[in-house]
Amino acid sequence: MLELLNTKIFDNERNILNADLFVNNLKHTFKAFKFNTKITYEVYRNITIYHITWNDDKNYEDMLELKKEIALALGVTTNEFEIEKEKENEVKIKVQNMKKSTLSLKELLEESKDKDNNNIQLGNVEFDLYSHEFGKVIGKYFTDANGNIKIDNLRIGKYSLIEKTTNEWYNLTQDENIEIKWNENTSKQIENELKKGQLQVIKVDKDNNEIKIPNVEFEVLDSNMNLLEKIVTDENGKALTSKYALRDYESLFIKEVKTDERYVLNNEVMKIQLKPNETINIQLENEKIKGKIKIVKTTEEDSKITNLKKGKPMQGVNFEIYDEKGNVVENVTTNEQGMAVTKQLEKGKYKIKETKTNEWYMLDKKEYEVEISKNGDEKVLNLTNKPENPEEKVEKVGHEKASPGEEISYKINVQNTGNVCLDNFIWEDNIPSDYINVTKLKTGTYNQDGRFNLYYKTNFSEDYILLLEDISCKENAEIDFSKELAENEYITNIKLDFNRVNIGFKTEESSEIFAKVKDEVKSKEIFENTVCLSSNFKGINLFEQAKWKTEVLKILPITGM
């Protein structure tokens, strides 16, 4: 006789007594850890199920932390029982019962149940009973509303129970081999597993799908947008959901809630239809956070060379864009509006260096840092270039009045007042030799290290004569011309040649020319001394001069009273 039963089959009395004992043990254990619990149990042939609820502020995670203590209370190891979450404050614990002998029934007992929930019995499940003795199916049977089949008058021998059809939400089970023995009971529990599906999310970079994105977190939701679980992608960009019964979940919804900081969070909620006994792979893309850098280049001041006014756009200025590792990611050049815009750049910090500017303008050597932090950022840099304005200045101061035979002096100061270096920087003094004779010279000192040469002309020479070479700008050299000149020879011109001077070059201690007014100069005569400063920059010649006039006063002889 073959019989499929729908009733709970209790173990012998010993298992029930053990369950009562274990309930007391569990209550004491939970009380020690501040759990206010209610415990019920059900004893089946192979397992005992304990239902535990509590009403305090403890949660499921707190319960899991007591797994070792629970094992001691049940007298088993931690591997011999399972804790399953029902609600946040409700669990069930499944424990294997003690081994027992075969039941002494005179028929074959079979149970057809839901594998995931043994409290659900399956009706109208079709089975074929195959006899190995006769080599054929000897009967077709269906479970009743309570999931039971009863077959009478079976011969001893070997049989196979073959499931042919079942509930639409369940998978067919494997064939079960059964042996009927004389005067012995044989029982089988047939479990049908629900048809289930699951999802595997694969997270990739939108621009390059070969790049997998780890640590992206998703919420798995039901059709009512209730949270079922959270999944996180691994180092290969993959995250796998639990298996969900199609009976309960025809489709799932996936919502991205956290992604890599370099990427844009995808807020779209995706609906995915489950398929029975399949894992559906869903490849989802994340776009990297990107933005642009816009450079606006204008003139900082009026240009004295090009006459371009302050604030005008500058075309053709080139920039290099560097990432945080120092790699050049792009070169950009300003257009007619003085603007240069980069391509889309990934989130991060960037440095901008000017590499080329317009002619007659100074290269901006400063590095600028910009950070792209939000998707769609456009960071604007308003930059200016100073025009190359070569300028120089010369000053001369002397005596306003002098008498014949009196020694006078002129002080000379020069300066590079522009913002560029100047070449062939020379000051030249034209001596009014009809009125004075130069006697001595002090070359002066200057604020920068450098060297210069001293030249002079006389009434005996048409060309300049090199008097001193490679004089230090920090040395105030003194020259006595009386030792250098022949009889009736006098100085007509003095020249100091500094060659190239840097920005800001200027006199510290004035150059000074000493001279004696000639005796034959007439009273009331006025003579003028001129010093000229010349230099050049990129083919542009500069010239400045300073003049000083001196009036001659005749000293009358002192007469007696």
XYZ file of C-alpha atoms in Angstrom:
561
model
C 0.000 0.000 0.000
C 1.271 3.487 -0.941
C -0.083 6.436 1.042
C 0.838 10.144 0.830
C -0.105 12.012 3.986
C -0.700 15.675 4.663
C -0.539 15.523 8.479
C 2.395 16.474 10.664
C 4.223 13.344 11.674
C 5.509 13.628 15.225
C 8.542 11.817 16.459
C 8.460 9.620 19.484
C 7.827 10.859 22.946
C 11.506 11.400 23.655
C 11.811 14.178 21.088
C 8.800 16.018 22.518
C 10.280 15.849 26.017
C 13.604 17.107 24.671
C 11.837 20.030 22.998
C 10.217 21.029 26.315
C 13.624 20.933 27.990
C 15.253 22.961 25.233
C 12.519 25.615 25.425
C 13.359 26.164 29.100
C 17.060 26.336 28.250
C 16.391 28.877 25.515
C 14.230 31.068 27.730
C 16.963 31.216 30.370
C 19.581 32.023 27.746
C 17.566 34.820 26.136
C 16.640 36.288 29.491
C 20.326 36.522 30.392
C 20.808 38.677 27.300
C 17.796 40.920 27.952
C 15.483 39.264 25.429
C 11.796 39.128 26.437
C 10.792 36.105 24.341
C 7.818 33.921 23.547
C 8.715 30.413 22.311
C 6.556 27.745 20.667
C 7.654 24.610 18.802
C 6.598 21.919 16.364
C 8.161 18.437 16.341
C 8.331 16.581 13.014
C 9.870 13.223 12.150
C 13.294 14.663 11.302
C 13.325 18.188 12.713
C 11.983 20.365 15.492
C 11.074 23.965 14.655
C 11.156 26.605 17.407
C 9.228 29.835 16.777
C 10.649 32.737 18.785
C 9.250 36.266 19.010
C 10.154 39.229 21.216
C 8.726 42.683 21.870
C 11.676 44.740 23.043
C 14.252 46.826 21.134
C 16.367 43.850 20.131
C 16.668 43.018 16.429
C 17.551 40.099 14.188
C 21.272 40.960 14.183
C 21.288 40.837 17.998
C 19.760 37.350 17.803
C 22.461 36.137 15.394
C 25.174 37.223 17.832
C 23.848 34.607 20.319
C 24.370 31.634 17.964
C 26.946 29.963 20.235
C 24.746 30.408 23.322
C 21.737 29.016 21.447
C 23.787 25.963 20.418
C 24.653 25.302 24.081
C 21.007 25.628 25.093
C 19.974 23.090 22.404
C 22.853 20.704 23.104
C 24.126 20.825 19.498
C 26.900 22.469 17.507
C 26.395 25.692 15.565
C 26.364 23.671 12.333
C 23.422 21.505 13.436
C 20.710 24.172 13.426
C 19.547 27.094 11.296
C 18.172 30.501 12.251
C 15.721 31.898 9.705
C 14.414 35.452 9.844
C 10.624 35.778 9.724
C 10.362 39.412 10.790
C 12.679 41.885 12.455
C 11.555 40.532 15.838
C 10.681 36.978 14.868
C 12.793 33.955 13.877
C 12.427 30.237 13.561
C 15.144 27.786 14.538
C 15.313 24.413 12.793
C 17.112 21.608 14.685
C 17.702 18.031 13.484
C 16.065 15.447 15.792
C 17.867 12.497 17.292
C 18.334 9.512 14.962
C 15.487 7.006 15.215
C 14.479 3.595 13.998
C 12.082 2.983 11.070
C 8.411 3.285 11.933
C 6.586 -0.037 12.266
C 3.750 0.563 9.825
C 2.373 -1.997 7.402
C 2.189 0.312 4.396
C 4.309 2.786 2.411
C 3.802 6.390 3.529
C 4.556 9.344 1.249
C 4.253 13.095 1.924
C 4.112 15.638 -0.930
C 5.026 19.083 0.385
C 6.432 22.494 -0.556
C 10.218 22.247 -0.131
C 10.482 25.832 1.087
C 7.528 25.616 3.457
C 6.664 22.143 4.758
C 3.371 23.447 6.105
C 2.075 23.648 2.521
C 0.749 20.353 1.104
C 0.330 19.995 -2.631
C -2.893 18.544 -4.081
C -3.538 17.125 -7.552
C 0.105 16.114 -8.049
C 0.335 13.243 -10.544
C 2.631 10.248 -9.946
C 3.390 7.096 -11.914
C 4.327 4.009 -9.923
C 6.883 1.995 -11.849
C 7.526 -1.647 -10.933
C 11.061 -2.872 -11.485
C 9.797 -6.460 -11.226
C 7.439 -6.028 -14.168
C 9.426 -3.318 -15.929
C 6.480 -1.014 -16.443
C 4.232 1.597 -14.852
C 1.604 -0.234 -12.868
C -0.485 2.712 -11.798
C -1.154 6.454 -12.006
C -2.052 8.336 -8.819
C -2.979 11.909 -7.764
C -2.611 13.553 -4.391
C -5.860 14.615 -2.782
C -6.662 18.113 -1.517
C -4.569 17.371 1.559
C -1.634 16.169 -0.509
C -2.215 12.455 0.283
C -2.039 9.266 -1.806
C -2.926 5.813 -0.484
C -2.177 2.670 -2.517
C -3.289 -0.785 -1.286
C -2.059 -4.329 -1.991
C 1.485 -3.697 -3.190
C 3.755 -6.669 -3.767
C 7.115 -6.660 -2.076
C 9.854 -5.509 -4.366
C 11.439 -2.415 -5.873
C 9.481 0.521 -7.291
C 10.096 4.009 -8.627
C 7.762 6.875 -7.883
C 7.782 9.203 -10.920
C 6.210 12.633 -10.615
C 4.504 13.576 -13.882
C 2.687 16.829 -13.198
C 2.528 19.268 -10.318
C 1.295 22.728 -9.406
C 2.179 25.335 -12.067
C 4.466 27.202 -9.629
C 6.580 24.129 -8.766
C 9.314 22.097 -10.408
C 8.959 18.344 -10.880
C 10.996 16.280 -8.437
C 13.541 13.596 -9.253
C 12.334 9.994 -9.417
C 12.225 8.309 -6.012
C 13.321 4.650 -5.699
C 11.346 2.648 -3.117
C 11.691 -0.891 -1.813
C 8.673 -2.601 -0.238
C 9.649 -5.220 2.350
C 7.599 -7.799 4.156
C 5.950 -6.495 7.278
C 8.023 -3.290 7.304
C 7.065 0.327 6.964
C 8.689 2.568 4.385
C 8.070 6.322 4.218
C 9.108 9.043 1.821
C 8.528 12.759 1.924
C 8.304 14.227 -1.554
C 9.257 17.901 -1.714
C 8.515 20.116 -4.664
C 10.646 23.196 -5.014
C 9.052 26.399 -6.169
C 10.091 27.735 -9.541
C 12.490 30.545 -8.730
C 14.457 33.169 -10.559
C 17.234 35.538 -9.638
C 19.084 38.499 -11.068
C 22.761 39.192 -11.535
C 23.628 42.850 -12.004
C 26.849 43.629 -13.882
C 27.980 47.223 -13.459
C 30.228 48.702 -16.175
C 31.666 52.018 -17.290
C 29.496 53.663 -19.962
C 32.421 54.704 -22.153
C 34.331 51.438 -21.779
C 32.276 48.370 -20.911
C 35.477 46.446 -20.176
C 35.819 48.485 -16.993
C 33.805 46.869 -14.190
C 32.676 48.997 -11.248
C 32.846 47.508 -7.719
C 31.021 48.632 -4.562
C 27.847 49.802 -6.314
C 24.870 49.233 -4.003
C 21.373 48.356 -5.170
C 18.023 47.933 -3.466
C 15.920 44.995 -4.603
C 12.212 45.926 -4.391
C 8.898 44.165 -4.893
C 6.012 45.540 -6.964
C 4.878 47.646 -3.981
C 8.380 49.136 -3.699
C 9.036 47.290 -0.446
C 12.680 46.553 0.208
C 13.529 42.870 -0.161
C 17.308 43.055 0.148
C 20.396 45.070 -0.720
C 23.167 43.824 -2.997
C 26.644 45.244 -3.678
C 28.834 44.634 -6.719
C 32.106 42.777 -6.160
C 35.526 43.482 -7.669
C 34.242 42.130 -10.983
C 31.286 44.515 -10.950
C 28.808 41.690 -10.222
C 26.042 41.455 -7.626
C 23.644 38.502 -7.286
C 20.185 38.625 -5.725
C 18.596 35.857 -3.716
C 16.313 33.413 -5.521
C 12.683 34.528 -5.622
C 9.644 32.325 -6.221
C 7.736 33.303 -9.338
C 4.522 32.504 -7.482
C 5.202 35.467 -5.208
C 7.326 37.691 -7.455
C 6.675 37.796 -11.164
C 9.137 40.674 -11.462
C 11.614 42.567 -9.341
C 12.643 46.216 -9.300
C 16.255 47.328 -9.036
C 17.251 50.767 -7.735
C 20.825 52.026 -7.536
C 21.392 53.814 -4.214
C 25.171 54.174 -4.031
C 27.957 54.161 -6.609
C 31.654 54.866 -6.998
C 32.463 58.515 -6.176
C 33.805 59.026 -9.711
C 30.476 58.115 -11.301
C 26.997 59.609 -11.659
C 24.356 57.817 -9.601
C 21.712 56.210 -11.835
C 18.338 57.015 -10.250
C 16.267 54.991 -12.696
C 14.215 52.188 -11.134
C 14.371 49.173 -13.445
C 11.732 46.480 -13.712
C 13.011 42.990 -14.573
C 10.764 40.032 -15.333
C 11.907 36.845 -13.609
C 12.259 33.587 -15.505
C 11.791 30.154 -13.903
C 15.015 28.485 -12.768
C 17.155 31.089 -14.524
C 19.588 33.790 -13.517
C 19.009 36.874 -15.624
C 22.118 38.951 -16.296
C 21.465 42.682 -16.430
C 24.342 44.901 -17.565
C 23.965 48.447 -16.278
C 26.153 51.399 -17.166
C 27.416 54.242 -15.024
C 28.595 57.444 -16.621
C 31.696 59.013 -15.147
C 31.333 62.459 -13.601
C 32.674 64.881 -16.194
C 32.985 68.593 -16.724
C 34.790 71.217 -18.781
C 37.290 73.985 -18.125
C 36.730 77.278 -19.918
C 39.618 79.738 -20.144
C 38.957 83.387 -20.994
C 42.104 85.321 -21.919
C 42.274 89.143 -22.052
C 44.909 91.877 -21.939
C 45.832 93.108 -18.476
C 47.039 96.591 -19.490
C 47.238 98.877 -22.508
C 50.054 97.863 -24.830
C 52.431 100.658 -25.813
C 53.679 98.597 -28.722
C 50.483 97.220 -30.301
C 48.156 99.907 -28.897
C 45.742 97.106 -27.834
C 43.663 98.340 -24.921
C 43.182 96.713 -21.517
C 40.536 93.956 -21.365
C 40.642 93.012 -25.057
C 40.381 89.269 -25.954
C 43.595 87.499 -26.902
C 43.544 84.895 -29.652
C 46.138 82.151 -30.081
C 47.197 81.704 -26.445
C 48.020 78.027 -25.817
C 47.518 76.032 -22.610
C 48.361 72.529 -21.424
C 45.955 70.725 -19.066
C 47.503 68.291 -16.569
C 45.766 65.646 -14.452
C 46.652 64.807 -10.846
C 49.378 62.402 -11.998
C 51.083 65.087 -14.040
C 49.968 63.728 -17.412
C 49.012 66.143 -20.178
C 45.371 65.360 -20.998
C 44.743 68.154 -23.504
C 46.134 71.210 -25.301
C 43.776 74.118 -25.946
C 44.175 77.443 -27.774
C 42.062 80.579 -27.389
C 39.827 81.663 -30.288
C 38.914 85.143 -31.563
C 36.846 85.742 -28.446
C 39.839 84.845 -26.291
C 38.142 81.618 -25.139
C 39.411 78.049 -24.999
C 37.203 75.182 -23.797
C 38.466 71.699 -22.946
C 36.813 68.426 -23.857
C 34.818 66.575 -21.196
C 37.229 65.872 -18.327
C 36.702 63.249 -15.645
C 36.155 64.208 -12.026
C 39.373 65.357 -10.364
C 41.855 68.185 -9.970
C 43.628 69.695 -12.946
C 46.476 72.147 -13.428
C 46.529 74.675 -16.248
C 49.834 75.972 -17.617
C 50.241 78.622 -20.284
C 52.797 77.479 -22.867
C 52.535 80.133 -25.569
C 51.151 83.668 -25.746
C 50.878 86.486 -28.275
C 53.849 88.426 -29.530
C 54.577 91.498 -27.418
C 52.957 89.903 -24.373
C 54.537 88.230 -21.371
C 54.031 84.508 -20.774
C 52.028 83.843 -17.597
C 54.177 81.330 -15.734
C 51.718 80.803 -12.884
C 49.999 77.409 -12.570
C 46.241 77.420 -11.990
C 44.340 74.569 -10.307
C 40.742 73.681 -11.105
C 38.606 70.838 -9.705
C 35.797 69.061 -11.536
C 33.506 67.798 -8.769
C 30.004 67.626 -10.260
C 28.686 66.217 -13.484
C 28.242 68.960 -16.044
C 30.607 71.386 -14.283
C 32.031 74.197 -16.404
C 34.780 75.885 -14.427
C 35.719 79.312 -15.822
C 39.221 80.774 -15.501
C 39.497 84.489 -16.282
C 43.159 85.096 -17.020
C 45.119 88.089 -18.274
C 48.469 88.680 -19.956
C 50.643 91.695 -19.327
C 51.903 93.430 -22.470
C 55.647 93.647 -22.959
C 56.202 97.315 -22.275
C 59.889 98.241 -22.630
C 60.631 101.505 -20.803
C 63.664 103.274 -19.412
C 64.408 106.364 -17.409
C 67.396 108.704 -16.932
C 67.802 111.568 -14.486
C 70.524 114.188 -14.220
C 71.189 116.747 -11.503
C 74.003 119.343 -11.394
C 74.899 122.873 -10.293
C 72.493 125.596 -11.265
C 75.155 128.330 -10.981
C 78.932 128.229 -11.149
C 81.889 130.589 -11.416
C 84.892 130.366 -13.736
C 87.522 128.076 -12.252
C 84.964 126.400 -9.922
C 84.674 122.605 -9.780
C 81.151 121.343 -10.352
C 79.571 117.885 -10.626
C 76.635 116.071 -12.294
C 74.822 113.112 -10.774
C 73.287 110.586 -13.163
C 70.684 107.885 -12.355
C 69.351 105.312 -14.804
C 66.593 102.688 -14.532
C 64.837 99.935 -16.508
C 61.248 100.917 -15.714
C 59.590 98.441 -18.105
C 58.579 94.830 -17.546
C 61.110 93.228 -19.902
C 64.870 92.895 -20.101
C 66.618 95.499 -22.248
C 69.592 94.983 -24.543
C 72.407 97.446 -25.323
C 71.573 99.494 -22.257
C 73.946 102.503 -22.580
C 74.125 105.943 -21.056
C 76.227 108.539 -22.826
C 77.075 111.993 -21.544
C 77.838 114.769 -24.041
C 80.232 117.098 -22.260
C 79.882 120.863 -23.022
C 83.676 121.005 -23.485
C 83.615 124.675 -24.528
C 82.681 125.487 -20.951
C 84.068 122.749 -18.695
C 86.888 120.256 -18.477
C 86.091 116.827 -16.966
C 88.485 115.962 -14.176
C 87.068 112.852 -12.514
C 84.313 110.199 -12.725
C 82.602 107.911 -10.224
C 80.809 105.080 -12.005
C 78.176 104.549 -9.280
C 76.615 101.296 -8.037
C 73.502 99.333 -9.148
C 70.921 97.084 -7.567
C 71.725 93.994 -9.652
C 74.820 91.943 -10.218
C 76.346 92.586 -13.594
C 79.286 94.053 -15.477
C 79.794 97.080 -17.688
C 82.489 98.812 -19.757
C 83.601 102.432 -19.547
C 84.432 104.409 -22.729
C 85.395 108.020 -23.428
C 86.113 110.368 -26.312
C 88.462 113.350 -26.422
C 89.184 116.167 -28.769
C 92.005 113.999 -30.115
C 89.798 110.973 -31.006
C 86.848 110.428 -33.255
C 85.964 107.019 -31.826
C 85.325 105.877 -28.292
C 88.290 104.607 -26.309
C 87.804 101.678 -23.873
C 89.121 102.830 -20.539
C 87.906 100.116 -18.149
C 86.395 96.735 -18.964
C 84.180 94.336 -16.977
C 83.494 96.660 -14.065
C 81.266 95.230 -11.326
C 77.903 96.915 -10.871
C 78.494 96.688 -7.155
C 81.793 98.604 -7.329
C 81.849 102.389 -7.420
C 84.983 102.829 -9.510
C 86.714 106.251 -9.450
C 88.719 107.513 -12.452
C 91.071 110.488 -12.440
C 91.147 111.678 -16.050
C 94.134 113.970 -15.459
C 96.277 110.851 -15.486
C 94.791 109.602 -18.754
C 94.969 112.731 -20.931
C 97.775 114.331 -22.884
C 98.588 118.022 -22.885
C 95.713 120.069 -24.342
C 93.512 116.942 -24.493
C 90.071 117.028 -22.877
C 87.012 114.779 -22.539
C 84.132 115.312 -24.963
C 81.997 112.196 -24.258
C 81.655 109.528 -21.573
C 79.807 106.228 -22.126
C 78.850 103.330 -19.817
C 77.733 100.181 -21.686
C 75.815 97.644 -19.540
C 74.892 95.374 -22.468
C 71.777 93.531 -21.141
C 69.939 94.566 -17.983
C 67.132 92.746 -16.208
C 63.709 93.993 -15.199
C 63.958 96.539 -12.373
C 67.625 97.399 -12.960
C 68.440 100.814 -11.477
C 71.141 103.000 -9.950
C 71.702 102.756 -6.219
C 74.633 105.159 -5.702
C 74.605 107.828 -8.438
C 77.217 108.032 -11.138
C 79.009 111.372 -10.782
C 80.982 113.441 -13.306
C 83.324 116.092 -11.890
C 84.410 119.057 -14.045
C 86.082 122.472 -13.768
C 84.521 125.569 -15.318
C 86.995 127.167 -17.752
C 88.448 130.510 -16.722
C 87.574 132.211 -19.985
C 83.850 131.557 -19.671
C 81.951 134.814 -19.629
C 79.507 135.905 -16.966
C 75.842 135.217 -17.581
C 76.630 132.504 -20.090
C 74.523 129.380 -19.796
C 75.810 125.986 -20.819
C 73.845 122.736 -21.046
C 74.951 119.182 -20.307
C 72.985 116.298 -21.888
C 72.992 112.632 -20.945
C 71.301 110.126 -23.301
C 70.029 106.664 -22.371
C 69.445 104.152 -25.157
C 68.499 100.473 -25.367
C 66.482 98.119 -27.524
C 64.004 95.257 -27.200
C 63.159 92.861 -30.044
C 64.168 95.440 -32.636
C 62.416 98.332 -30.896
C 64.836 101.160 -30.061
C 64.360 103.210 -26.913
C 65.854 106.607 -26.298
C 65.614 108.974 -23.342
C 67.659 111.995 -22.377
C 68.091 114.368 -19.463
C 69.552 117.897 -19.618
C 70.966 120.245 -17.072
C 71.695 123.939 -17.499
C 74.226 125.910 -15.513
C 74.568 129.700 -15.440
C 78.038 131.272 -15.105
C 78.428 134.000 -12.522
C 81.434 136.341 -12.634
C 82.937 136.915 -9.234
C 83.871 140.538 -8.779
C 87.126 141.355 -6.985
C 86.769 142.624 -3.435
C 87.716 146.303 -3.109
C 88.836 148.177 0.012
C 86.731 150.652 1.944
